[in-house]
Amino acid sequence: NAGVTQTPKFQVLKTGQSMTLQCAQDMNHNSMYWYRQDPGMGLRLIYYSASEGTTDKGEVPNGYNVSRLNKREFSLRLESAAPSQTSVYFCASNLGGGANEQFFGPGTRLTVL
Amino acid sequence: QKEVEQDPGPLSVPEGAIVSLNCTYSNSAFQYFMWYRQYSRKGPELLMYTYSSGNKEDGRFTAQVDKSSKYISLFIRDSQPSDSATYLCAMSVRYSSASKIIFGSGTRLSIRP
């Protein structure tokens, strides 16, 4: 099992460009999450999907959109990238329904110039 | 005030020392308490998980929760260079059908050989 995979690993964008971060899990998990990690701020939840077909905002959703494509895949889109979105992005998944352990992907390092 | 406060360090100790990592929190509704370990340029991985006050041991690691003081700790005995990583405390309250986790900002730990 690959666990949680993310693509790309690194990306550099110019202000105003758009891109989609991809995430897939092969653990048959119901819930999936997108976080960003910034120095001194810890991990902050952007969006989550409790189950296939549902998505909800987290702590810092502005400037992002998500799609839960199917049970395995959960993508994060930046429509018009800004320098404030320079960060490391992590996707995570878990069984949901109150389960607390989340399994994280390796992260995407995004720089917006 | 952040819901979860964690000293960012860095903390540097000699090999074999006992390490104490701590977090405080303000939300008395938190039910589950976790410690994640994150190696450089990797995603976080769950190290320990508890939902009650008191101590929980797993090998060289002990997690301690004091709900009355809103304080949690992670102790590492006989510390090894391979323990060098960032340690994030995390706490959760169940919301609807998905658990959202609030993370501390992480403490960077270095074990000197």
CSV table of C-alpha atoms in Angstrom, one decimal, chain A residues 52-91:
chain,number,residue,atom,x,y,z
A,52,GLU,CA,-17.4,11.1,-0.6
A,53,GLY,CA,-19.6,13.9,-1.9
A,54,THR,CA,-19.2,16.3,1.0
A,55,THR,CA,-16.7,19.1,1.6
A,56,ASP,CA,-16.5,21.7,4.4
A,57,LYS,CA,-14.3,24.7,5.2
A,58,GLY,CA,-11.6,24.5,7.8
A,59,GLU,CA,-9.8,27.3,9.6
A,60,VAL,CA,-8.2,29.0,6.6
A,61,PRO,CA,-10.3,28.3,3.4
A,62,ASN,CA,-10.0,31.7,1.7
A,63,GLY,CA,-8.3,31.5,-1.7
A,64,TYR,CA,-8.8,27.7,-2.1
A,65,ASN,CA,-11.3,25.3,-3.5
A,66,VAL,CA,-11.5,21.6,-3.2
A,67,SER,CA,-13.0,18.6,-5.0
A,68,ARG,CA,-13.7,15.2,-3.6
A,69,LEU,CA,-13.4,13.4,-7.0
A,70,ASN,CA,-14.2,10.0,-5.5
A,71,LYS,CA,-13.5,8.1,-2.3
A,72,ARG,CA,-9.8,7.9,-3.1
A,73,GLU,CA,-9.0,11.4,-4.4
A,74,PHE,CA,-9.2,14.9,-2.9
A,75,SER,CA,-7.8,17.8,-4.8
A,76,LEU,CA,-7.0,21.4,-3.7
A,77,ARG,CA,-7.1,24.2,-6.2
A,78,LEU,CA,-5.6,27.7,-6.0
A,79,GLU,CA,-7.4,29.8,-8.6
A,80,SER,CA,-5.2,32.9,-8.4
A,81,ALA,CA,-2.1,32.3,-6.3
A,82,ALA,CA,-0.8,34.9,-3.9
A,83,PRO,CA,2.6,35.1,-2.1
A,84,SER,CA,0.7,34.5,1.2
A,85,GLN,CA,0.0,31.0,-0.1
A,86,THR,CA,3.6,30.1,-0.1
A,87,SER,CA,3.6,27.1,2.3
A,88,VAL,CA,4.0,23.3,2.6
A,89,TYR,CA,0.6,21.6,1.9
A,90,PHE,CA,-0.2,18.3,3.4
A,91,CYS,CA,-3.1,16.0,2.6
